């Protein structure tokens, strides 16, 4: 019996050893898990909770669309896609034949307007001289009227005297007849003199009206400020501007993309010829989950990395604004949840991040590239 119990005790001892090791291992694992939880909690409290990050971010830019301002035929195209250009670089030249003709026509119109102003000014001088001449005519007519009035009075008195003497036979019939004729002639001359004064006054009034009308055209103006001259100068300036617009230049620094213009093509105003992407003025639209944005403020620093260069190259920027709506709300076909659909989809709101131009110059990016963005929430 004693001999039979010894193997059972040995087996029991051997089974207790693995159980003891298992408990010890589980204890070690529990301690490690606890340590990891403490470390994670400490990291979250001290570091992680002060940052929010997303890998749903993309490079964007306010591109410049190159469009002609006039209708013309394309004479030459000086750039190609992917070419880097500086502000003011000649991109496209349009045929300037019509524009040059328009400039010549506008210059001729300006010269004509200036000449017409000079002619109008000279006409005023001539009309002023005519008014003075009409004044002299009036003075002469009035002098003739005074003489005719005197002749009329003398003839009237002479006729009255002879008419008083005629009944006594002191005056012959011939003398009476001559006096009557002289009186009639003097009266006619008087009427003629009065008509002459009236005609001279009327002529002077007409000359004065012409002078006033002509002066109204040039009053308060000079050869440089006359309305007709200013209108002609404006047309000339427009023609010269259209001539300058036959040479299309780059409005900003950047890279040419989507060039769709060819030599010989006739373009209309507003036709999109190409786009220019400003590589030194890029930004990032980072799409954060709505639950991440409660502490995000404008001006907070952002650290970004690009898939193009990897995590070794970091970009630094700042939050400059938030979109007016989520990405799905501005989609071409916005999502519409049907009645009874209780699945809640977490929405993302685009956050605009401005990048450092110096870092962009050192490591250029392109529109549409993927980025990882992390916002430091400790700055308010």
CSV table of C-alpha atoms in Angstrom, one decimal:
chain,number,residue,atom,x,y,z
A,1,UNK,CA,0.0,0.0,0.0
A,2,UNK,CA,2.8,2.4,0.9
A,3,UNK,CA,4.6,1.5,-2.2
A,4,UNK,CA,1.5,2.1,-4.4
A,5,UNK,CA,1.0,5.7,-3.0
A,6,UNK,CA,4.5,6.9,-3.9
A,7,UNK,CA,3.8,7.0,-7.7
A,8,UNK,CA,0.6,9.0,-7.2
A,9,UNK,CA,2.4,11.6,-5.0
A,10,UNK,CA,5.1,11.9,-7.6
A,11,UNK,CA,2.5,12.5,-10.4
A,12,UNK,CA,0.7,15.1,-8.2
A,13,UNK,CA,4.0,16.9,-7.6
A,14,UNK,CA,4.8,17.0,-11.3
A,15,UNK,CA,1.3,18.4,-12.2
A,16,UNK,CA,1.6,21.2,-9.6
A,17,UNK,CA,4.8,22.5,-11.1
A,18,UNK,CA,3.2,23.5,-14.6
A,19,UNK,CA,0.3,25.1,-12.8
A,20,UNK,CA,2.6,27.2,-10.7
A,21,UNK,CA,4.5,28.3,-13.8
A,22,UNK,CA,1.3,29.1,-15.6
A,23,UNK,CA,0.1,31.3,-12.7
A,24,UNK,CA,3.4,33.0,-12.5
A,25,UNK,CA,3.3,33.7,-16.3
A,26,UNK,CA,-0.3,35.0,-16.1
A,27,UNK,CA,0.8,37.2,-13.2
A,28,UNK,CA,3.7,38.6,-15.3
A,29,UNK,CA,1.4,39.2,-18.2
A,30,UNK,CA,-1.2,41.0,-16.0
A,31,UNK,CA,1.6,43.2,-14.6
A,32,UNK,CA,2.8,44.0,-18.1
A,33,UNK,CA,-0.7,44.8,-19.2
A,34,UNK,CA,-1.2,47.0,-16.2
A,35,UNK,CA,2.1,48.8,-16.9
A,36,UNK,CA,1.1,49.2,-20.6
A,37,UNK,CA,-2.2,50.6,-19.6
A,38,UNK,CA,-0.6,53.0,-17.1
A,39,UNK,CA,1.9,54.1,-19.8
A,40,UNK,CA,-0.8,54.5,-22.4
A,41,UNK,CA,-3.0,56.4,-19.9
A,42,UNK,CA,-0.1,58.7,-19.0
A,43,UNK,CA,0.8,59.2,-22.6
A,44,UNK,CA,-2.8,60.0,-23.4
A,45,UNK,CA,-3.1,62.4,-20.5
A,46,UNK,CA,0.2,64.1,-21.1
A,47,UNK,CA,0.6,64.0,-24.9
A,48,UNK,CA,-2.0,62.3,-27.1
A,49,UNK,CA,-5.0,64.2,-25.9
A,50,UNK,CA,-3.4,67.4,-27.0
A,51,UNK,CA,-3.2,66.4,-30.6
A,52,UNK,CA,-5.7,65.3,-33.3
A,53,UNK,CA,-4.5,63.8,-36.6
A,54,UNK,CA,-5.8,62.5,-39.9
A,55,UNK,CA,-4.5,60.9,-43.0
A,56,UNK,CA,-7.4,62.2,-45.0
A,57,UNK,CA,-5.7,65.4,-46.2
A,58,UNK,CA,-4.8,66.6,-49.7
A,59,UNK,CA,-2.8,69.4,-51.2
A,60,UNK,CA,-4.8,72.2,-52.8
A,61,UNK,CA,-4.1,75.6,-54.5
A,62,UNK,CA,-5.9,78.6,-55.9
A,63,UNK,CA,-5.0,78.1,-59.5
A,64,UNK,CA,-4.9,80.9,-62.0
A,65,UNK,CA,-6.9,80.5,-65.2
A,66,UNK,CA,-5.2,82.1,-68.3
A,67,UNK,CA,-7.9,83.5,-70.6
A,68,UNK,CA,-7.7,86.1,-73.5
A,69,UNK,CA,-9.4,89.5,-73.2
A,70,UNK,CA,-9.9,89.9,-76.9
A,71,UNK,CA,-11.0,87.7,-79.8
A,72,UNK,CA,-8.1,86.9,-82.1
A,73,UNK,CA,-6.1,84.1,-83.8
A,74,UNK,CA,-3.3,82.5,-81.8
A,75,UNK,CA,0.0,83.4,-83.4
A,76,UNK,CA,2.4,81.5,-81.1
A,77,UNK,CA,2.4,79.5,-77.9
A,78,UNK,CA,5.6,79.8,-75.8
A,79,UNK,CA,5.0,77.3,-73.0
A,80,UNK,CA,4.1,73.7,-72.5
A,81,UNK,CA,2.5,71.6,-69.8
A,82,UNK,CA,4.7,71.0,-66.6
A,83,UNK,CA,6.8,74.1,-67.5
A,84,UNK,CA,7.7,76.4,-64.6
A,85,UNK,CA,7.0,80.1,-65.3
A,86,UNK,CA,7.6,83.4,-63.5
A,87,UNK,CA,5.1,86.2,-63.2
A,88,UNK,CA,5.2,88.2,-66.5
A,89,UNK,CA,6.5,85.4,-68.7
A,90,UNK,CA,5.0,85.5,-72.2
A,91,UNK,CA,2.6,82.5,-72.6
A,92,UNK,CA,0.7,83.2,-75.8
A,93,UNK,CA,0.9,85.7,-78.6
A,94,UNK,CA,-2.2,86.6,-80.5
A,95,UNK,CA,-2.4,88.0,-84.0
A,96,UNK,CA,-2.2,91.8,-83.5
A,97,UNK,CA,-3.0,93.0,-87.1
A,98,UNK,CA,-6.6,94.1,-86.2
A,99,UNK,CA,-5.4,95.7,-83.0
A,100,UNK,CA,-2.8,97.8,-84.8
A,101,UNK,CA,-5.4,99.0,-87.3
A,102,UNK,CA,-7.7,99.9,-84.5
A,103,UNK,CA,-4.9,101.9,-82.8
A,104,UNK,CA,-4.2,103.8,-86.1
A,105,UNK,CA,-7.9,104.6,-86.5
A,106,UNK,CA,-8.2,105.8,-82.9
A,107,UNK,CA,-5.2,108.1,-83.4
A,108,UNK,CA,-6.8,109.6,-86.5
A,109,UNK,CA,-10.1,110.1,-84.6
A,110,UNK,CA,-8.2,111.9,-81.8
A,111,UNK,CA,-6.4,114.2,-84.3
A,112,UNK,CA,-9.7,115.0,-85.9
A,113,UNK,CA,-11.3,115.8,-82.6
A,114,UNK,CA,-8.5,118.1,-81.6
A,115,UNK,CA,-8.7,119.8,-85.0
A,116,UNK,CA,-12.4,120.2,-84.7
A,117,UNK,CA,-12.0,121.8,-81.3
A,118,UNK,CA,-9.4,124.3,-82.8
A,119,UNK,CA,-11.9,125.0,-85.6
A,120,UNK,CA,-14.7,125.6,-83.1
A,121,UNK,CA,-12.5,127.9,-81.0
A,122,UNK,CA,-11.5,129.9,-84.2
A,123,UNK,CA,-15.2,130.1,-85.2
A,124,UNK,CA,-16.0,131.8,-81.9
A,125,UNK,CA,-13.4,134.4,-82.6
A,126,UNK,CA,-14.9,135.0,-86.1
A,127,UNK,CA,-18.4,135.2,-84.7
A,128,UNK,CA,-17.3,137.7,-82.0
A,129,UNK,CA,-15.9,139.9,-84.8
A,130,UNK,CA,-19.2,139.6,-86.7
A,131,UNK,CA,-21.1,140.7,-83.5
A,132,UNK,CA,-18.8,143.8,-83.4
A,133,UNK,CA,-19.5,144.4,-87.1
A,134,UNK,CA,-23.3,144.1,-86.5
A,135,UNK,CA,-22.9,146.7,-83.7
A,136,UNK,CA,-21.3,149.0,-86.2
A,137,UNK,CA,-24.2,148.4,-88.6
A,138,UNK,CA,-26.7,149.2,-85.9
A,139,UNK,CA,-24.9,152.5,-85.1
A,140,UNK,CA,-24.8,153.4,-88.8
A,141,UNK,CA,-28.5,152.5,-89.2
A,142,UNK,CA,-29.4,154.6,-86.2
A,143,UNK,CA,-27.5,157.5,-87.6
A,144,UNK,CA,-29.3,157.1,-90.9
A,145,UNK,CA,-32.6,157.0,-88.9
A,146,UNK,CA,-31.7,160.3,-87.2
A,147,UNK,CA,-30.9,161.9,-90.6
A,148,UNK,CA,-34.1,160.6,-92.1
A,149,UNK,CA,-36.1,161.8,-89.1
A,150,UNK,CA,-34.6,165.3,-89.6
A,151,UNK,CA,-35.4,165.2,-93.3
A,152,UNK,CA,-38.9,164.1,-92.5
A,153,UNK,CA,-39.4,166.9,-90.0
A,154,UNK,CA,-38.1,169.5,-92.4
A,155,UNK,CA,-40.2,168.2,-95.3
A,156,UNK,CA,-43.3,168.2,-93.0
A,157,UNK,CA,-42.8,171.8,-91.9
A,158,UNK,CA,-42.1,172.9,-95.4
A,159,UNK,CA,-45.3,171.2,-96.6
A,160,UNK,CA,-47.4,172.6,-93.8
A,161,UNK,CA,-46.1,176.2,-94.5
A,162,UNK,CA,-46.9,176.0,-98.2
A,163,UNK,CA,-50.3,174.5,-97.4
A,164,UNK,CA,-51.1,177.5,-95.2
A,165,UNK,CA,-50.0,179.9,-98.0
A,166,UNK,CA,-51.7,178.1,-100.9
A,167,UNK,CA,-55.2,179.6,-100.3
A,168,UNK,CA,-53.8,183.2,-100.5
A,169,UNK,CA,-52.1,182.4,-103.8
A,170,UNK,CA,-48.7,183.1,-102.3
A,171,UNK,CA,-47.5,179.6,-103.3
A,172,UNK,CA,-47.9,178.1,-106.7
A,173,UNK,CA,-49.4,174.7,-107.3
A,174,UNK,CA,-46.0,173.5,-108.5
A,175,UNK,CA,-44.3,174.4,-105.3
A,176,UNK,CA,-47.1,172.8,-103.3
A,177,UNK,CA,-46.8,169.7,-105.4
A,178,UNK,CA,-43.0,169.6,-104.9
A,179,UNK,CA,-43.3,170.0,-101.2
A,180,UNK,CA,-45.9,167.2,-101.1
A,181,UNK,CA,-43.5,164.9,-103.0
A,182,UNK,CA,-40.6,165.9,-100.8
A,183,UNK,CA,-42.6,165.1,-97.7
A,184,UNK,CA,-43.6,161.7,-99.1
A,185,UNK,CA,-40.0,160.9,-100.0
A,186,UNK,CA,-38.8,161.9,-96.5
A,187,UNK,CA,-41.5,159.8,-94.9
A,188,UNK,CA,-40.5,156.8,-97.0
A,189,UNK,CA,-36.8,157.4,-96.2
A,190,UNK,CA,-37.8,157.5,-92.5
A,191,UNK,CA,-39.6,154.2,-92.7
A,192,UNK,CA,-36.7,152.7,-94.6
A,193,UNK,CA,-34.2,153.9,-91.9
A,194,UNK,CA,-36.3,152.4,-89.2
A,195,UNK,CA,-36.4,149.1,-91.1
A,196,UNK,CA,-32.6,149.4,-91.5
A,197,UNK,CA,-32.2,149.7,-87.7
A,198,UNK,CA,-34.5,146.8,-87.1
A,199,UNK,CA,-32.7,144.7,-89.7
A,200,UNK,CA,-29.3,145.5,-88.2
A,201,UNK,CA,-30.6,144.7,-84.7
A,202,UNK,CA,-31.9,141.4,-86.0
A,203,UNK,CA,-28.7,140.5,-87.7
A,204,UNK,CA,-26.7,141.3,-84.5
A,205,UNK,CA,-29.1,139.1,-82.5
A,206,UNK,CA,-28.5,136.3,-84.9
A,207,UNK,CA,-24.7,136.7,-84.7
A,208,UNK,CA,-24.9,136.9,-81.0
A,209,UNK,CA,-26.9,133.6,-80.8
A,210,UNK,CA,-24.4,131.9,-83.1
A,211,UNK,CA,-21.6,133.1,-80.9
A,212,UNK,CA,-23.3,131.9,-77.7
A,213,UNK,CA,-24.0,128.5,-79.3
A,214,UNK,CA,-20.4,128.1,-80.4
A,215,UNK,CA,-19.1,129.3,-77.0
A,216,UNK,CA,-21.2,126.7,-75.3
A,217,UNK,CA,-19.3,124.0,-77.1
A,218,UNK,CA,-15.9,125.2,-75.7
A,219,UNK,CA,-16.9,127.0,-72.5
A,220,UNK,CA,-14.8,125.7,-69.6
A,221,UNK,CA,-12.7,123.4,-71.7
A,222,UNK,CA,-9.4,123.3,-73.4
A,223,UNK,CA,-7.9,121.4,-76.2
A,224,UNK,CA,-7.0,118.6,-73.7
A,225,UNK,CA,-10.3,118.6,-71.8
A,226,UNK,CA,-12.9,118.9,-74.5
A,227,UNK,CA,-15.5,116.1,-74.4
A,228,UNK,CA,-14.9,115.0,-78.0
A,229,UNK,CA,-11.2,115.0,-77.4
A,230,UNK,CA,-11.5,113.0,-74.2
A,231,UNK,CA,-13.8,110.5,-75.9
A,232,UNK,CA,-11.2,110.1,-78.7
A,233,UNK,CA,-8.5,109.7,-76.1
A,234,UNK,CA,-10.5,107.0,-74.4
A,235,UNK,CA,-10.9,105.1,-77.6
A,236,UNK,CA,-7.2,105.4,-78.3
A,237,UNK,CA,-6.4,104.1,-74.8
A,238,UNK,CA,-8.8,101.1,-75.3
A,239,UNK,CA,-7.2,100.4,-78.7
A,240,UNK,CA,-3.7,100.4,-77.2
A,241,UNK,CA,-4.9,98.2,-74.3
A,242,UNK,CA,-6.3,95.7,-76.8
A,243,UNK,CA,-3.0,95.7,-78.6
A,244,UNK,CA,-1.2,95.0,-75.4
A,245,UNK,CA,-3.6,92.2,-74.7
A,246,UNK,CA,-2.5,90.4,-77.8
A,247,UNK,CA,0.5,89.3,-75.6
A,248,UNK,CA,-0.8,87.1,-72.8
A,249,UNK,CA,1.6,86.9,-69.8
A,250,UNK,CA,1.7,84.7,-66.6
A,251,UNK,CA,-0.2,86.5,-63.8
A,252,UNK,CA,1.6,84.5,-61.1
A,253,UNK,CA,4.6,82.2,-60.5
A,254,UNK,CA,3.8,78.6,-61.0
A,255,UNK,CA,3.7,75.5,-63.2
A,256,UNK,CA,1.7,75.2,-66.4
A,257,UNK,CA,-1.0,72.6,-66.5
A,258,UNK,CA,-4.0,71.7,-68.7
A,259,UNK,CA,-2.7,73.6,-71.7
A,260,UNK,CA,-5.3,73.3,-74.4
A,261,UNK,CA,-4.4,76.0,-77.0
A,262,UNK,CA,-2.8,75.5,-80.3
A,263,UNK,CA,-1.2,77.8,-82.9
A,264,UNK,CA,-3.8,79.0,-85.5
A,265,UNK,CA,-6.7,78.5,-83.1
A,266,UNK,CA,-9.1,81.5,-82.9
A,267,UNK,CA,-10.0,82.2,-79.3
A,268,UNK,CA,-12.8,84.3,-77.8
A,269,UNK,CA,-12.6,86.4,-74.7
A,270,UNK,CA,-12.9,84.1,-71.6
A,271,UNK,CA,-11.7,81.0,-73.3
A,272,UNK,CA,-9.6,78.9,-70.9
A,273,UNK,CA,-6.2,78.4,-72.5
A,274,UNK,CA,-4.3,76.9,-69.6
A,275,UNK,CA,-4.0,76.8,-65.8
A,276,UNK,CA,-1.1,78.0,-63.6
A,277,UNK,CA,-0.6,76.2,-60.3
A,278,UNK,CA,1.3,78.4,-57.7
A,279,UNK,CA,3.7,75.9,-56.1
A,280,UNK,CA,4.8,78.4,-53.4
A,281,UNK,CA,1.2,79.2,-52.4
A,282,UNK,CA,-0.2,75.7,-51.7
A,283,UNK,CA,-2.4,74.8,-48.8
A,284,UNK,CA,-3.8,71.5,-47.4
A,285,UNK,CA,-7.4,70.6,-46.8
A,286,UNK,CA,-7.4,68.2,-43.9
A,287,UNK,CA,-10.7,66.3,-43.4
A,288,UNK,CA,-11.1,65.7,-39.7
A,289,UNK,CA,-13.9,63.7,-38.1
A,290,UNK,CA,-16.5,65.9,-36.5
A,291,UNK,CA,-15.7,64.5,-33.0
A,292,UNK,CA,-12.1,65.7,-33.3
A,293,UNK,CA,-12.9,69.4,-33.9
A,294,UNK,CA,-14.2,70.6,-30.5
A,295,UNK,CA,-10.9,72.0,-29.5
A,296,UNK,CA,-9.5,73.0,-32.9
A,297,UNK,CA,-9.0,76.7,-33.3
A,298,UNK,CA,-7.8,79.0,-36.0
A,299,UNK,CA,-4.1,79.7,-35.7
A,300,UNK,CA,-3.1,76.4,-34.1
A,301,UNK,CA,0.1,74.9,-35.4
A,302,UNK,CA,0.0,71.8,-37.7
A,303,UNK,CA,2.7,69.3,-38.5
A,304,UNK,CA,2.3,67.5,-41.8
A,305,UNK,CA,4.1,64.8,-43.8
A,306,UNK,CA,3.6,63.8,-47.4
A,307,UNK,CA,3.5,60.4,-49.0
A,308,UNK,CA,5.7,61.9,-51.7
A,309,UNK,CA,8.7,62.4,-49.3
A,310,UNK,CA,7.8,60.1,-46.4
A,311,UNK,CA,7.9,60.9,-42.7
A,312,UNK,CA,11.5,62.2,-42.8
A,313,UNK,CA,10.3,65.5,-44.3
A,314,UNK,CA,7.9,67.5,-42.2
A,315,UNK,CA,6.0,70.6,-43.1
A,316,UNK,CA,4.7,73.1,-40.6
A,317,UNK,CA,1.6,75.2,-41.1
A,318,UNK,CA,-1.3,76.8,-39.2
A,319,UNK,CA,-5.0,76.4,-39.2
A,320,UNK,CA,-6.5,79.3,-41.2
A,321,UNK,CA,-10.2,78.3,-41.4
A,322,UNK,CA,-12.9,75.8,-41.6
A,323,UNK,CA,-15.1,74.8,-44.5
A,324,UNK,CA,-18.8,75.9,-44.4
A,325,UNK,CA,-20.0,72.3,-44.6
A,326,UNK,CA,-18.9,68.7,-44.7
A,327,UNK,CA,-17.4,67.2,-47.8
A,328,UNK,CA,-20.5,65.0,-48.4
A,329,UNK,CA,-22.8,68.0,-48.2
A,330,UNK,CA,-21.0,69.7,-51.1
A,331,UNK,CA,-20.7,66.5,-53.2
A,332,UNK,CA,-22.1,66.4,-56.7
A,333,UNK,CA,-24.7,64.0,-55.5
A,334,UNK,CA,-25.1,64.5,-51.7
A,335,UNK,CA,-26.0,61.4,-49.7
A,336,UNK,CA,-29.6,61.2,-48.7
A,337,UNK,CA,-30.5,58.8,-45.9
A,338,UNK,CA,-33.7,57.0,-46.5
A,339,UNK,CA,-36.5,56.7,-43.9
A,340,UNK,CA,-35.6,53.9,-41.4
A,341,UNK,CA,-31.9,54.1,-42.1
A,342,UNK,CA,-30.5,54.3,-38.5
A,343,UNK,CA,-26.9,53.9,-39.4
A,344,UNK,CA,-25.0,57.0,-38.4
A,345,UNK,CA,-22.1,57.9,-40.6
A,346,UNK,CA,-19.3,60.0,-39.1
A,347,UNK,CA,-18.9,63.1,-41.1
A,348,UNK,CA,-15.6,64.9,-41.9
A,349,UNK,CA,-15.2,68.7,-42.1
A,350,UNK,CA,-12.4,70.1,-44.2
A,351,UNK,CA,-9.9,72.3,-42.2
A,352,UNK,CA,-7.7,74.6,-44.3
A,353,UNK,CA,-4.1,74.6,-43.3
A,354,UNK,CA,-1.6,77.2,-44.7
A,355,UNK,CA,1.9,75.9,-45.5
A,356,UNK,CA,5.3,77.6,-45.0
A,357,UNK,CA,6.5,78.9,-48.4
A,358,UNK,CA,10.1,78.3,-47.6
A,359,UNK,CA,9.5,74.7,-46.8
A,360,UNK,CA,7.5,74.4,-50.1
A,361,UNK,CA,10.4,75.9,-52.0
A,362,UNK,CA,12.8,73.4,-50.4
A,363,UNK,CA,10.5,70.4,-51.0
A,364,UNK,CA,7.8,71.3,-53.7
A,365,UNK,CA,4.4,69.6,-53.6
A,366,UNK,CA,1.7,69.2,-56.2
A,367,UNK,CA,-2.0,69.7,-56.1
A,368,UNK,CA,-3.9,66.6,-55.0
A,369,UNK,CA,-1.0,64.8,-53.1
A,370,UNK,CA,-1.9,62.9,-49.9
A,371,UNK,CA,-0.8,64.3,-46.6
A,372,UNK,CA,-0.9,63.3,-42.9
A,373,UNK,CA,-1.8,66.2,-40.6
A,374,UNK,CA,-1.5,66.6,-36.9
A,375,UNK,CA,-2.9,69.7,-35.0
A,376,UNK,CA,-1.4,70.8,-31.7
A,377,UNK,CA,-4.4,71.7,-29.5
A,378,UNK,CA,-2.3,73.2,-26.7
A,379,UNK,CA,-2.2,76.6,-28.6
A,380,UNK,CA,-5.3,78.6,-28.3
